[in-house]
Coordinates of N, CA and C in Angstrom, one line a residue:
M1 N 36.0 31.7 105.6 CA 37.0 31.1 104.7 C 38.0 30.3 105.4
K2 N 38.4 29.3 105.0 CA 39.5 28.4 105.4 C 40.7 29.0 105.5
S3 N 41.4 29.0 106.7 CA 42.7 29.6 106.7 C 43.8 28.8 105.9
P4 N 44.7 29.3 105.2 CA 45.8 28.5 104.6 C 46.6 27.7 105.6
E5 N 46.8 26.6 105.4 CA 47.8 25.7 106.1 C 49.2 26.1 106.1
P6 N 49.8 26.0 107.3 CA 51.1 26.5 107.3 C 52.0 25.7 106.4
A7 N 53.1 26.3 105.8 CA 54.1 25.6 104.9 C 54.9 24.7 105.9
T8 N 55.3 23.5 105.3 CA 56.2 22.6 106.2 C 57.6 22.7 105.6
T9 N 58.5 22.9 106.2 CA 59.9 22.8 105.7 C 60.8 21.8 106.4
T10 N 61.3 20.8 105.8 CA 62.1 19.7 106.3 C 63.5 20.2 106.8
S11 N 63.8 20.0 108.0 CA 65.2 20.3 108.4 C 66.3 19.5 108.2
R12 N 67.4 19.9 107.9 CA 68.5 18.9 107.5 C 69.3 18.9 108.6
A13 N 69.2 19.4 109.7 CA 70.2 19.5 111.0 C 70.3 18.1 111.5
T14 N 71.4 17.8 111.7 CA 71.8 16.5 112.3 C 72.6 16.6 113.6
T15 N 72.5 15.5 114.2 CA 73.1 15.5 115.6 C 74.2 14.5 115.5
S16 N 75.5 14.9 115.9 CA 76.7 13.9 115.8 C 76.5 13.3 116.9
G17 N 77.2 11.9 116.7 CA 77.3 11.0 117.9 C 78.2 11.5 119.0
D18 N 79.1 12.4 118.5 CA 80.1 12.9 119.6 C 79.7 13.9 120.6
V19 N 78.3 14.3 120.4 CA 77.8 15.4 121.3 C 77.7 15.0 122.8
T20 N 78.0 13.6 123.1 CA 77.9 13.2 124.5 C 79.3 13.3 125.1
S21 N 80.4 13.8 124.3 CA 81.6 13.8 124.8 C 81.8 15.1 125.6
P22 N 82.7 15.1 126.7 CA 82.8 16.5 127.3 C 83.0 17.7 126.4
I23 N 84.0 17.4 125.4 CA 84.3 18.6 124.6 C 83.1 19.1 123.9
A24 N 82.3 18.1 123.2 CA 81.2 18.4 122.4 C 80.2 19.3 123.2
T25 N 80.1 19.0 124.4 CA 79.0 19.7 125.2 C 79.6 21.0 126.0
S26 N 80.8 21.3 125.7 CA 81.4 22.5 126.3 C 80.6 23.8 126.0
P27 N 80.7 24.8 126.9 CA 79.9 26.0 126.7 C 80.2 26.7 125.4
T28 N 81.5 26.5 124.8 CA 81.7 27.1 123.5 C 81.3 26.7 122.4
A29 N 80.7 25.4 122.4 CA 80.1 24.8 121.2 C 78.6 24.7 121.3
T30 N 77.8 24.7 120.2 CA 76.6 24.5 120.1 C 76.1 23.0 120.1
S31 N 75.4 22.6 121.1 CA 75.0 21.1 121.2 C 74.2 20.8 120.0
G32 N 74.2 19.5 119.7 CA 73.6 19.0 118.5 C 72.0 19.2 118.8
D33 N 71.7 18.7 120.2 CA 70.2 18.8 120.5 C 69.7 20.3 120.4
A34 N 70.4 21.2 121.0 CA 70.0 22.7 120.8 C 69.7 23.1 119.4
A35 N 70.8 22.7 118.5 CA 70.5 23.1 117.1 C 69.3 22.3 116.4
S36 N 69.0 21.1 117.0 CA 67.9 20.4 116.4 C 66.8 20.9 116.8
D37 N 66.6 21.4 118.0 CA 65.4 22.0 118.5 C 65.2 23.3 117.8
D38 N 66.3 24.2 117.5 CA 66.0 25.3 116.7 C 65.5 25.1 115.4
A39 N 66.2 24.1 114.8 CA 65.7 23.8 113.5 C 64.3 23.4 113.2
T40 N 63.7 22.6 114.5 CA 62.4 22.0 114.4 C 61.5 23.3 114.5
R41 N 61.8 24.2 115.4 CA 61.0 25.3 115.6 C 60.8 26.2 114.3
L42 N 61.9 26.3 113.7 CA 61.9 26.9 112.4 C 61.1 26.3 111.3
A43 N 61.3 24.9 111.4 CA 60.6 24.1 110.3 C 59.1 24.2 110.6
T44 N 58.6 24.2 111.7 CA 57.2 24.1 111.9 C 56.7 25.5 112.3
A45 N 57.4 26.5 112.1 CA 56.8 28.0 112.4 C 55.8 28.2 111.1
G46 N 56.2 27.9 109.8 CA 55.5 27.9 108.7 C 55.6 29.5 108.2
G47 N 54.7 29.8 107.3 CA 54.6 31.0 106.8 C 55.6 31.6 105.8
D48 N 55.7 32.7 105.4 CA 56.7 33.4 104.6 C 57.3 34.5 105.3
A49 N 58.2 35.2 104.5 CA 58.8 36.3 105.1 C 58.1 37.4 105.7
T50 N 56.8 37.7 105.1 CA 56.2 38.7 105.5 C 55.3 38.5 106.6
S51 N 55.0 37.0 106.8 CA 54.2 36.7 108.1 C 55.1 36.3 109.4
G52 N 56.5 36.5 109.2 CA 57.4 36.2 110.2 C 57.8 34.7 110.3
G53 N 57.4 33.9 109.3 CA 57.7 32.5 109.3 C 59.0 32.2 109.0
A54 N 59.4 30.9 109.2 CA 60.8 30.4 108.7 C 60.9 30.3 107.2
T55 N 61.9 30.7 106.7 CA 62.2 30.4 105.2 C 63.3 29.3 105.0
G56 N 63.5 28.8 103.9 CA 64.5 28.0 103.4 C 65.8 28.4 103.9
A57 N 66.1 29.7 103.8 CA 67.3 30.3 104.1 C 67.7 30.2 105.4
D58 N 66.6 30.4 106.2 CA 66.7 30.3 107.9 C 67.1 29.0 108.2
V59 N 66.5 27.9 107.7 CA 67.0 26.5 108.0 C 68.3 26.2 107.7
T60 N 68.6 26.7 106.3 CA 70.1 26.5 105.9 C 71.1 27.0 107.0
R61 N 70.7 28.2 107.5 CA 71.7 28.9 108.4 C 71.7 28.0 109.6
V62 N 70.7 27.4 110.3 CA 70.8 26.6 111.2 C 71.6 25.4 111.0
D63 N 71.4 25.0 109.7 CA 72.3 23.7 109.5 C 73.6 23.9 109.4
A64 N 74.1 25.1 108.9 CA 75.6 25.5 108.9 C 76.1 25.7 110.3
T65 N 75.2 26.2 111.1 CA 75.8 26.5 112.6 C 76.0 25.2 113.2
S66 N 75.0 24.3 113.0 CA 74.9 23.0 113.6 C 76.3 22.2 113.1
G67 N 76.5 22.2 111.9 CA 77.7 21.3 111.3 C 79.1 22.1 111.8
G68 N 79.0 23.4 111.9 CA 80.3 23.9 112.2 C 80.6 23.6 113.7
A69 N 79.5 23.6 114.4 CA 79.8 23.3 115.9 C 80.4 21.8 116.1
V70 N 79.6 20.8 115.4 CA 79.9 19.7 115.3 C 81.4 19.4 114.9
G71 N 81.7 19.9 113.6 CA 83.0 19.7 113.2 C 84.1 20.3 114.1
S72 N 83.8 21.4 114.7 CA 84.8 21.9 115.8 C 85.0 20.9 116.8
A73 N 83.9 20.3 117.3 CA 84.0 19.3 118.5 C 84.9 18.2 118.1
E74 N 84.6 17.7 116.9 CA 85.4 16.5 116.4 C 86.9 16.9 116.4
R75 N 87.3 18.0 116.0 CA 88.6 18.5 115.7 C 89.3 18.5 117.2
A76 N 88.5 19.0 118.1 CA 88.9 19.3 119.5 C 89.2 17.8 120.0
L77 N 88.2 16.9 119.8 CA 88.4 15.6 120.4 C 89.6 15.0 119.7
A78 N 90.0 15.1 118.4 CA 91.0 14.6 117.7 C 92.3 15.0 118.4
E79 N 92.4 16.4 118.5 CA 93.5 17.0 119.2 C 93.9 16.4 120.5
R80 N 92.7 16.5 121.3 CA 92.9 15.9 122.7 C 93.4 14.4 122.8
N81 N 92.9 13.5 121.8 CA 93.5 12.4 121.7 C 94.9 12.2 121.4
L82 N 95.4 13.0 120.4 CA 96.8 13.1 119.9 C 97.8 13.6 121.1
C83 N 97.1 14.6 121.8 CA 97.9 15.2 122.9 C 98.3 14.0 123.9
G84 N 97.1 13.3 124.3 CA 97.2 12.2 125.3 C 98.3 11.2 124.8
L85 N 98.2 10.8 123.5 CA 99.2 9.7 122.9 C 100.6 10.4 123.2
V86 N 100.6 11.7 122.7 CA 102.2 12.2 122.7 C 102.6 12.2 124.2
G87 N 101.6 12.5 125.1 CA 102.2 12.6 126.5 C 102.5 11.2 127.1
A88 N 101.7 10.2 126.6 CA 101.9 8.8 127.0 C 103.3 8.2 126.6
L89 N 103.5 8.7 125.3 CA 104.9 8.3 124.7 C 106.0 8.9 125.5
A90 N 105.9 10.1 125.7 CA 106.9 11.0 126.6 C 107.1 10.1 127.9
K91 N 106.2 9.8 128.5 CA 106.3 9.1 129.9 C 107.0 7.8 129.7
Q92 N 106.6 7.1 128.5 CA 107.4 5.9 128.3 C 108.9 5.9 127.9
I93 N 109.2 7.0 127.2 CA 110.6 7.2 126.9 C 111.4 7.6 128.2
E94 N 110.6 8.5 129.0 CA 111.3 8.9 130.2 C 111.6 7.8 131.2
G95 N 110.5 6.8 131.2 CA 110.8 5.8 132.3 C 112.0 4.9 131.6
H96 N 111.9 4.7 130.2 CA 113.0 3.9 129.6 C 114.6 4.4 129.9
I97 N 114.5 5.8 129.7 CA 115.8 6.5 130.0 C 116.1 6.1 131.4
R98 N 115.4 6.4 132.3 CA 115.7 6.3 133.8 C 116.2 4.9 134.0
E99 N 115.5 4.0 133.4 CA 115.8 2.6 133.8 C 117.3 2.2 133.4
R100 N 117.4 2.7 132.1 CA 118.8 2.3 131.5 C 119.9 3.1 132.1
A101 N 119.5 4.2 132.4 CA 120.6 5.1 133.2 C 121.1 4.7 134.4
A102 N 120.2 4.2 135.3 CA 120.4 3.5 136.5 C 121.4 2.3 136.5
A103 N 121.5 1.6 135.2 CA 122.3 0.5 135.0 C 123.6 0.9 134.8
L104 N 123.8 2.1 134.7 CA 125.3 2.6 134.4 C 125.5 3.6 135.5
D105 N 124.8 3.7 136.7 CA 125.0 4.6 137.8 C 124.9 6.0 137.3
L106 N 124.0 6.3 136.4 CA 123.7 7.7 135.9 C 122.3 8.1 136.3
T107 N 122.1 9.4 136.5 CA 120.7 9.8 136.7 C 120.1 10.0 135.1
A108 N 118.8 10.1 135.1 CA 118.1 10.4 133.7 C 118.7 11.6 133.2
A109 N 118.9 12.7 133.8 CA 119.4 13.9 133.4 C 120.8 13.7 132.8
Q110 N 121.6 13.1 133.6 CA 123.0 12.8 133.1 C 122.9 11.9 131.9
A111 N 122.0 10.9 131.7 CA 122.2 10.1 130.7 C 121.6 11.0 129.4
V112 N 120.7 11.9 129.5 CA 120.2 12.7 128.5 C 121.4 13.6 128.0
A113 N 122.1 14.1 128.9 CA 123.3 15.1 128.6 C 124.3 14.3 127.8
L114 N 124.7 13.1 128.2 CA 125.5 12.2 127.7 C 125.2 11.8 126.3
R115 N 123.8 11.6 126.1 CA 123.2 11.2 124.9 C 123.4 12.4 123.7
E116 N 123.2 13.7 124.2 CA 123.1 14.7 123.5 C 124.5 15.2 123.0
L117 N 125.5 14.9 123.9 CA 126.9 15.2 123.6 C 127.5 14.6 122.3
T118 N 127.0 14.8 121.2 CA 127.5 14.1 119.9 C 128.8 14.8 119.6
G119 N 129.4 16.0 120.3 CA 130.7 16.3 119.8 C 130.9 17.5 120.7
P120 N 132.0 18.3 120.6 CA 132.2 19.5 121.2 C 131.1 20.5 121.2
M121 N 130.6 21.0 122.3 CA 129.6 22.1 122.2 C 129.6 23.1 123.5
T122 N 129.2 24.1 123.3 CA 129.1 25.0 124.7 C 127.9 24.3 125.5
M123 N 127.8 25.1 126.7 CA 126.8 24.8 127.7 C 125.5 25.1 127.1
R124 N 125.3 26.2 126.5 CA 124.0 26.7 126.0 C 123.7 25.7 124.9
D125 N 124.6 25.2 124.0 CA 124.1 24.4 122.9 C 123.6 23.0 123.5
L126 N 124.3 22.6 124.8 CA 123.9 21.4 125.4 C 122.5 21.7 125.8
A127 N 122.3 22.8 126.7 CA 121.0 23.1 127.3 C 119.8 23.1 126.4
D128 N 120.2 23.6 125.2 CA 119.2 23.7 124.1 C 118.7 22.3 123.6
R129 N 119.6 21.5 123.5 CA 119.4 19.9 123.2 C 118.6 19.3 124.3
M130 N 119.0 19.6 125.6 CA 118.4 18.9 126.6 C 116.8 19.6 126.9
S131 N 116.7 20.7 126.4 CA 115.4 21.4 126.5 C 115.2 21.8 128.0
C132 N 116.4 22.4 128.4 CA 116.4 22.9 129.9 C 117.1 24.2 130.0
E133 N 117.1 24.9 131.3 CA 117.8 26.1 131.3 C 119.2 25.8 131.4
P134 N 120.2 26.8 131.0 CA 121.6 26.7 131.1 C 122.1 26.1 132.4
S135 N 121.6 27.0 133.4 CA 121.8 26.6 134.9 C 121.7 25.1 135.2
N136 N 120.5 24.4 134.8 CA 120.2 23.0 134.9 C 121.2 22.2 134.3
A137 N 121.6 22.5 133.1 CA 122.6 22.0 132.3 C 124.1 22.0 133.1
T138 N 124.3 23.0 133.7 CA 125.7 23.2 134.3 C 125.7 22.4 135.5
F139 N 124.6 22.2 136.3 CA 124.6 21.3 137.4 C 124.7 19.7 137.0
V140 N 124.2 19.4 135.8 CA 124.5 18.1 135.4 C 126.1 17.9 135.0
V141 N 126.4 18.7 134.2 CA 127.7 18.6 133.7 C 128.8 18.6 134.8
D142 N 128.5 19.5 135.8 CA 129.4 19.5 137.0 C 129.6 18.1 137.6
R143 N 128.5 17.4 137.6 CA 128.4 16.0 138.2 C 129.3 15.1 137.3
L144 N 129.1 15.3 135.9 CA 129.8 14.4 134.9 C 131.3 14.8 134.9
E145 N 131.7 15.8 135.1 CA 132.9 16.3 135.1 C 133.7 15.8 136.5
E146 N 132.9 15.7 137.5 CA 133.6 15.0 138.7 C 133.9 13.7 138.6
Q147 N 133.0 12.9 137.6 CA 133.3 11.6 137.5 C 134.4 11.3 136.3
G148 N 134.8 12.4 135.7 CA 135.8 12.1 134.7 C 135.3 11.9 133.2
I149 N 133.9 12.2 133.1 CA 133.4 11.8 131.9 C 133.2 13.1 131.0
V150 N 133.3 14.2 131.3 CA 133.2 15.4 130.5 C 134.3 16.4 131.1
E151 N 134.9 17.0 130.1 CA 136.0 18.2 130.3 C 135.5 19.5 129.9
R152 N 135.8 20.5 130.4 CA 135.6 21.9 130.1 C 136.8 22.3 129.4
R153 N 136.8 22.6 128.0 CA 138.1 23.3 127.3 C 137.9 24.4 126.8
P154 N 139.0 25.2 126.6 CA 138.9 26.6 125.9 C 138.1 26.4 124.5
H155 N 137.3 27.4 124.2 CA 136.6 27.4 123.0 C 137.5 27.9 121.9
P156 N 137.8 27.2 120.9 CA 138.8 27.5 119.7 C 138.4 28.9 119.2
G157 N 137.1 29.4 118.8 CA 136.7 30.7 118.3 C 136.3 31.7 119.4
D158 N 136.3 31.4 120.5 CA 135.8 32.3 121.5 C 136.5 32.1 122.9
R159 N 137.3 33.2 123.1 CA 138.0 33.1 124.3 C 137.3 33.2 125.7
R160 N 136.0 33.7 125.5 CA 135.1 33.8 126.8 C 134.4 32.7 127.0
A161 N 134.3 31.7 126.1 CA 133.5 30.6 126.1 C 134.2 29.3 126.4
K162 N 133.6 28.3 127.0 CA 134.3 27.0 127.1 C 133.4 26.0 126.3
Q163 N 134.3 24.8 125.8 CA 133.5 23.9 125.2 C 133.5 22.5 126.1
L164 N 132.3 21.8 125.9 CA 132.3 20.5 126.7 C 132.7 19.4 125.8
V165 N 133.8 18.6 126.3 CA 134.2 17.6 125.5 C 134.3 16.4 126.3
L166 N 134.0 15.2 125.7 CA 134.0 13.8 126.3 C 135.3 13.4 126.4
T167 N 135.7 12.9 127.7 CA 136.9 12.3 127.9 C 136.8 10.8 127.2
S168 N 138.0 10.2 127.2 CA 138.0 8.8 126.7 C 137.1 7.9 127.2
E169 N 137.0 8.0 128.8 CA 136.0 7.2 129.6 C 134.7 7.6 129.1
G170 N 134.4 9.1 128.8 CA 133.0 9.5 128.5 C 132.7 8.9 127.3
V171 N 133.4 8.8 126.2 CA 133.1 8.3 125.0 C 132.7 6.8 125.0
A172 N 133.5 6.1 125.9 CA 133.1 4.5 126.0 C 131.8 4.5 126.6
L173 N 131.7 5.3 127.8 CA 130.5 5.3 128.4 C 129.2 5.6 127.7
R174 N 129.4 6.5 126.9 CA 128.3 7.0 126.0 C 127.9 6.0 124.8
E175 N 128.8 5.1 124.4 CA 128.5 4.2 123.5 C 127.8 3.1 124.2
R176 N 128.0 2.7 125.4 CA 127.5 1.8 126.3 C 125.9 2.3 126.5
L177 N 125.8 3.5 126.8 CA 124.4 4.2 127.0 C 123.6 4.1 125.7
I178 N 124.1 4.5 124.5 CA 123.3 4.4 123.5 C 122.9 3.0 123.0
D179 N 123.7 1.9 123.3 CA 123.2 0.7 123.0 C 122.2 0.4 124.0
L180 N 122.2 0.7 125.2 CA 121.1 0.4 126.3 C 119.8 1.1 125.8
L181 N 120.1 2.4 125.4 CA 118.7 3.2 125.1 C 118.2 2.7 123.8
T182 N 118.8 2.2 123.0 CA 118.2 1.6 121.6 C 117.6 0.4 122.0
E183 N 118.1 -0.4 122.8 CA 117.6 -1.6 123.0 C 116.1 -1.6 123.8
A184 N 115.1 -2.2 123.2 CA 113.8 -2.2 123.7 C 113.2 -0.8 123.8
S185 N 113.6 0.0 123.2 CA 113.1 1.5 123.2 C 111.5 1.4 122.8
P186 N 110.8 2.2 123.2 CA 109.4 2.4 122.8 C 109.3 2.7 121.5
L187 N 110.2 3.4 120.9 CA 110.1 3.7 119.4 C 110.6 2.5 118.6
A188 N 111.3 1.5 119.2 CA 111.7 0.3 118.5 C 110.5 -0.3 117.9
R189 N 109.2 -0.1 118.2 CA 108.2 -0.9 117.9 C 107.8 -0.5 116.5
L190 N 108.3 0.7 116.1 CA 108.1 1.4 114.7 C 109.4 0.9 113.8
T191 N 108.9 0.6 112.5 CA 109.9 0.4 111.5 C 110.7 1.7 111.1
S192 N 111.8 1.6 110.5 CA 112.6 2.7 110.1 C 111.8 3.8 109.4
E193 N 111.0 3.2 108.6 CA 110.3 4.1 107.6 C 109.0 4.8 108.5
E194 N 108.4 4.0 109.4 CA 107.5 4.8 110.3 C 108.0 5.7 111.2
Q195 N 109.3 5.5 111.7 CA 110.1 6.4 112.6 C 110.4 7.6 111.7
A196 N 110.7 7.5 110.5 CA 111.2 8.8 109.7 C 109.9 9.6 109.4
A197 N 108.7 8.8 109.2 CA 107.4 9.3 108.9 C 107.0 10.3 110.2
L198 N 107.2 9.7 111.4 CA 106.9 10.3 112.8 C 107.6 11.6 112.9
N199 N 108.9 11.3 112.5 CA 110.0 12.3 112.8 C 109.5 13.6 111.8
D200 N 109.1 13.4 110.8 CA 108.7 14.5 109.6 C 107.5 15.2 110.4
L201 N 106.6 14.3 110.8 CA 105.3 15.0 111.3 C 105.5 16.0 112.4
L202 N 106.4 15.3 113.5 CA 106.7 15.9 114.7 C 107.4 17.3 114.6
T203 N 108.3 17.2 113.5 CA 109.3 18.4 113.1 C 108.3 19.6 112.6
R204 N 107.1 19.1 111.8 CA 106.2 20.1 111.3 C 105.5 20.8 112.5
V205 N 105.3 19.9 113.4 CA 104.5 20.6 114.6 C 105.2 21.5 115.6
V206 N 106.5 21.2 115.8 CA 107.3 21.8 116.8 C 108.1 23.0 116.4
R207 N 108.2 23.0 114.9 CA 108.8 24.1 114.2 C 108.1 25.2 113.7

């Protein structure tokens, strides 16, 4: 008797073009080639459930595994690219601040402190705005106070605390600094609407 020919099942597993990237080929992801080989073995095994062969459900499961791995790799690649762009923008802004601060005989940290002193505030408030430790903010403020730019005054609502207040010289210097920082800023390449949209997106991420 002639043996029945094995059934042929067509695999729908696909290989993404991103599998050549370092992220796509990381140990945590299933490579497109490996998934394709698995699908091929299942597709050519033939037979039915009783003979140990592959079924349509088996191939579907391989397809789902492959697709999930590729999707995960694509998301990881997109996140890596975004992180790189945010980091590059931060470096550009930092360099811009340092350059403009030097024009006013200020350090970059002093310029950031002066920029963030929008009104009377405590040292802790300023440190939060500068994204640094209070001890670091204290060191910066000490230098500004020596230059007659900032004063420490009693806090009107807390006798144990002090408020940082700009002197008249500090107010004038801050206005000059803001003009310099705004001029040719990396963010000036965006329209007001684009800056607002970017602000909304970043606010959703950091909060």
